[in-house]
Amino acid sequence: MIKTVDLVKVFRTDEVETTALNNVNIEVKDGEFVAIMGPSGCGKSTLLNILGLLDNPSGGSYMFHETEVANLKEKGRTNLRKGNIGFVFQSFNLIDELTVYENIELPLLYLKMNGSERKKKVDTVMERMKISHRKNHFPQQLSGGQQQRVAIARAVVTIPKLILADEPTGNLDSANGGEVMALLTELNEDGTTIVMVTHSPNDAEKAHRIIQLFDGHVVTENIHKKL
């Protein structure tokens, strides 16, 4: 599904040039659950942004489903993201003015799906995430764990091939964090490919493989579970 070759990302200002990724080579197969770890500032989130087609690399190759996407323009990246990639963020990134139902429905509106089909998909995913009883609540009326459930529901409502999770339990206590990891594991077992950035060794242990980054380089890869 994902293959990068000599991926480079350099951030430049008038006075400073910072290399965030330096010749990163990784591969993620369909159905894998991969954790990316490393100290703050090592390039984890930068890599996730590129894998999620939110940004382009400065150099190297990025193949997504055997299509070269490293140099796509913003419109091309946006079109490819739709329906293919779901995002789960540490800060939830829910829209405060929208209800739970409306937050989850949003990606389907972007896909121009008709109303009855949208309702069916949203109702199904809310039931799966056990948040149907909160459908008319607003994000600020929910606990952190409930907000992350809504964020996961929004990420999977389009049935994407890939979920990218950036510190998905970072703002949660251990009980809610454990529930979120159980949901991600269940989604992976149902066939969704997951790439997760995390600082938590416990969360990383749920993955099939752990990729360690340091100073923009891949330094180790450890296989924990067979697919």
Coordinates of C-alpha atoms in Angstrom, one line a residue:
M1 CA 0.0 0.0 0.0
I2 CA 2.7 2.4 1.0
K3 CA 6.3 2.6 -0.1
T4 CA 8.8 5.4 0.3
V5 CA 12.3 5.5 -1.2
D6 CA 14.9 8.0 0.0
L7 CA 12.2 10.3 1.3
V8 CA 13.5 13.8 2.3
K9 CA 11.7 16.7 3.9
V10 CA 13.5 20.0 4.4
F11 CA 11.9 23.1 6.0
R12 CA 13.5 26.4 5.0
T13 CA 13.3 29.9 6.4
D14 CA 15.4 32.9 5.4
E15 CA 18.1 32.0 7.9
V16 CA 17.6 28.3 8.8
E17 CA 17.4 25.0 6.9
T18 CA 16.1 22.1 8.9
T19 CA 16.1 18.5 7.6
A20 CA 13.1 16.8 9.2
L21 CA 13.3 13.5 7.1
N22 CA 16.5 12.2 5.7
N23 CA 16.4 9.3 3.2
V24 CA 13.5 7.5 4.9
N25 CA 12.7 4.1 3.4
I26 CA 9.6 2.3 4.7
E27 CA 7.0 -0.1 3.3
V28 CA 3.5 -0.8 4.7
K29 CA 1.4 -3.6 3.3
D30 CA -2.3 -3.9 3.1
G31 CA -3.8 -4.9 6.4
E32 CA -0.7 -4.0 8.5
F33 CA -0.8 -2.2 11.8
V34 CA 2.5 -0.2 12.0
A35 CA 3.6 2.0 14.9
I36 CA 6.1 4.8 14.4
M37 CA 8.1 5.8 17.5
G38 CA 11.0 8.1 18.4
P39 CA 11.8 11.2 20.5
S40 CA 10.1 14.6 20.0
G41 CA 11.3 16.4 16.9
C42 CA 12.6 13.2 15.1
G43 CA 10.2 13.6 12.1
K44 CA 7.3 11.3 13.1
S45 CA 4.5 13.8 12.5
T46 CA 6.2 15.2 9.4
L47 CA 6.3 11.6 8.0
L48 CA 2.6 11.1 8.9
N49 CA 1.6 14.3 7.1
I50 CA 3.4 13.2 4.0
L51 CA 1.9 9.7 4.1
G52 CA -1.5 11.3 4.6
L53 CA -1.0 13.5 1.5
L54 CA -1.3 16.7 3.6
D55 CA 2.2 17.7 2.5
N56 CA 4.7 16.8 -0.2
P57 CA 8.3 15.6 0.4
S58 CA 11.3 17.7 -0.7
G59 CA 12.8 14.7 -2.4
G60 CA 12.5 11.0 -2.9
S61 CA 9.6 8.8 -3.9
Y62 CA 6.2 8.0 -2.3
M63 CA 4.1 5.3 -3.8
F64 CA 0.5 5.0 -2.6
H65 CA -1.2 1.9 -4.1
E66 CA 1.5 1.8 -6.8
T67 CA 0.9 5.4 -7.8
E68 CA 3.7 8.0 -7.4
V69 CA 2.2 10.8 -5.3
A70 CA 5.4 12.6 -4.1
N71 CA 4.9 15.6 -6.4
L72 CA 1.1 15.9 -6.6
K73 CA -0.5 19.3 -6.5
E74 CA -2.8 20.1 -3.6
K75 CA -6.0 19.3 -5.6
G76 CA -4.6 16.0 -6.6
R77 CA -3.7 15.1 -3.0
T78 CA -7.1 16.2 -1.8
N79 CA -8.9 14.0 -4.4
L80 CA -6.8 11.0 -3.5
R81 CA -7.3 11.4 0.2
K82 CA -11.1 11.4 -0.1
G83 CA -12.4 8.0 0.8
N84 CA -9.0 6.5 0.9
I85 CA -7.4 7.9 4.1
G86 CA -8.9 8.6 7.5
F87 CA -7.2 10.7 10.2
V88 CA -7.3 10.4 14.0
F89 CA -5.5 13.2 15.9
Q90 CA -4.4 13.6 19.6
S91 CA -6.5 16.7 19.9
F92 CA -9.6 15.1 18.3
N93 CA -10.0 18.0 15.8
L94 CA -13.8 17.9 16.1
I95 CA -15.8 21.0 15.1
D96 CA -17.3 22.5 18.2
E97 CA -20.3 24.0 16.4
L98 CA -21.4 20.6 14.9
T99 CA -23.1 17.8 16.8
V100 CA -21.6 14.3 17.0
Y101 CA -23.8 13.2 14.1
E102 CA -22.8 16.2 12.0
N103 CA -19.1 15.8 12.7
I104 CA -19.2 12.2 11.6
E105 CA -21.3 13.0 8.5
L106 CA -18.9 15.7 7.3
P107 CA -16.5 13.4 5.2
L108 CA -19.6 12.0 3.4
L109 CA -20.7 15.5 2.5
Y110 CA -17.4 16.0 0.8
L111 CA -17.9 12.8 -1.1
K112 CA -21.3 14.2 -2.3
M113 CA -23.2 11.1 -0.9
N114 CA -27.0 11.3 -0.9
G115 CA -28.8 11.9 2.4
S116 CA -30.3 8.4 3.0
E117 CA -26.9 6.7 2.3
R118 CA -25.2 9.2 4.6
K119 CA -27.7 8.5 7.4
K120 CA -27.2 4.8 7.1
K121 CA -23.4 5.0 7.2
V122 CA -23.4 7.4 10.2
D123 CA -25.9 5.4 12.2
T124 CA -23.9 2.2 11.5
V125 CA -20.6 3.7 12.7
M126 CA -22.1 5.4 15.7
E127 CA -23.6 2.1 16.8
R128 CA -20.3 0.4 16.3
M129 CA -18.4 3.0 18.4
K130 CA -21.2 2.9 21.0
I131 CA -21.9 6.7 20.7
S132 CA -25.4 6.6 19.2
H133 CA -26.9 8.0 22.5
R134 CA -24.6 11.1 22.1
K135 CA -25.6 11.9 18.5
N136 CA -27.1 15.3 19.3
H137 CA -24.5 16.3 21.7
F138 CA -21.7 18.8 20.9
P139 CA -18.0 17.9 21.4
Q140 CA -17.7 20.0 24.6
Q141 CA -20.4 18.0 26.2
L142 CA -18.4 14.8 25.9
S143 CA -15.5 13.3 27.8
G144 CA -12.1 12.9 26.1
G145 CA -12.7 9.3 25.5
Q146 CA -16.0 9.9 23.9
Q147 CA -14.6 12.7 21.7
Q148 CA -11.9 10.3 20.5
R149 CA -14.6 7.7 19.7
V150 CA -16.3 10.4 17.6
A151 CA -13.0 11.2 15.9
I152 CA -12.5 7.5 15.0
A153 CA -16.0 7.2 13.8
R154 CA -15.5 10.2 11.5
A155 CA -12.2 8.7 10.3
V156 CA -13.8 5.3 9.4
V157 CA -17.3 6.4 8.1
T158 CA -16.0 6.4 4.5
I159 CA -14.5 2.9 5.0
P160 CA -11.0 4.1 4.1
K161 CA -8.2 1.8 3.1
L162 CA -5.8 3.5 5.5
I163 CA -6.1 5.2 8.9
L164 CA -3.3 7.5 10.1
A165 CA -3.3 8.1 13.9
D166 CA -1.2 10.7 15.5
E167 CA -0.8 10.1 19.2
P168 CA -4.5 8.9 19.4
T169 CA -4.3 8.2 23.2
G170 CA -2.1 11.2 24.1
N171 CA -4.8 13.2 25.7
L172 CA -6.6 10.3 27.4
D173 CA -6.3 8.5 30.7
S174 CA -5.3 4.9 30.7
A175 CA -8.8 3.5 30.7
N176 CA -10.0 5.6 27.8
G177 CA -6.7 5.1 26.0
G178 CA -7.1 1.3 26.3
E179 CA -10.6 1.5 24.8
V180 CA -9.3 3.6 21.9
M181 CA -6.5 1.1 21.2
A182 CA -9.0 -1.7 21.4
L183 CA -11.1 0.0 18.7
L184 CA -8.1 0.6 16.4
T185 CA -7.1 -3.1 16.9
E186 CA -10.6 -4.2 16.0
L187 CA -10.6 -2.0 12.9
N188 CA -7.2 -3.5 11.8
E189 CA -8.5 -7.0 12.4
D190 CA -11.4 -6.2 10.1
G191 CA -8.8 -5.3 7.3
T192 CA -8.1 -1.6 7.7
T193 CA -4.4 -0.6 7.4
I194 CA -3.2 1.5 10.3
V195 CA -0.1 3.7 10.7
M196 CA 0.1 5.2 14.2
V197 CA 2.6 7.7 15.7
T198 CA 3.0 7.1 19.4
H199 CA 5.2 7.7 22.4
S200 CA 3.6 4.9 24.3
P201 CA 5.4 1.5 24.3
N202 CA 2.2 -0.1 25.5
D203 CA 0.2 1.3 22.5
A204 CA 3.0 0.3 20.1
E205 CA 2.9 -3.3 21.3
K206 CA -0.5 -3.5 19.7
A207 CA 1.1 -3.1 16.3
H208 CA 2.5 -5.8 14.0
R209 CA 5.7 -3.8 13.6
I210 CA 7.4 -0.8 15.2
I211 CA 9.5 1.6 13.2
Q212 CA 11.9 3.8 15.2
L213 CA 12.9 7.2 13.9
F214 CA 15.8 9.3 15.2
D215 CA 16.9 12.6 13.7
G216 CA 14.9 12.0 10.5
H217 CA 16.3 8.5 9.9
V218 CA 14.8 5.0 10.3
V219 CA 17.1 3.4 12.9
T220 CA 15.3 0.1 13.6
E221 CA 12.3 -1.9 12.7
N222 CA 10.9 -4.6 15.1
I223 CA 8.3 -7.1 14.1
H224 CA 5.9 -8.1 17.0
K225 CA 3.1 -9.9 15.3
K226 CA 2.6 -11.8 12.1
L227 CA -0.2 -10.7 9.8

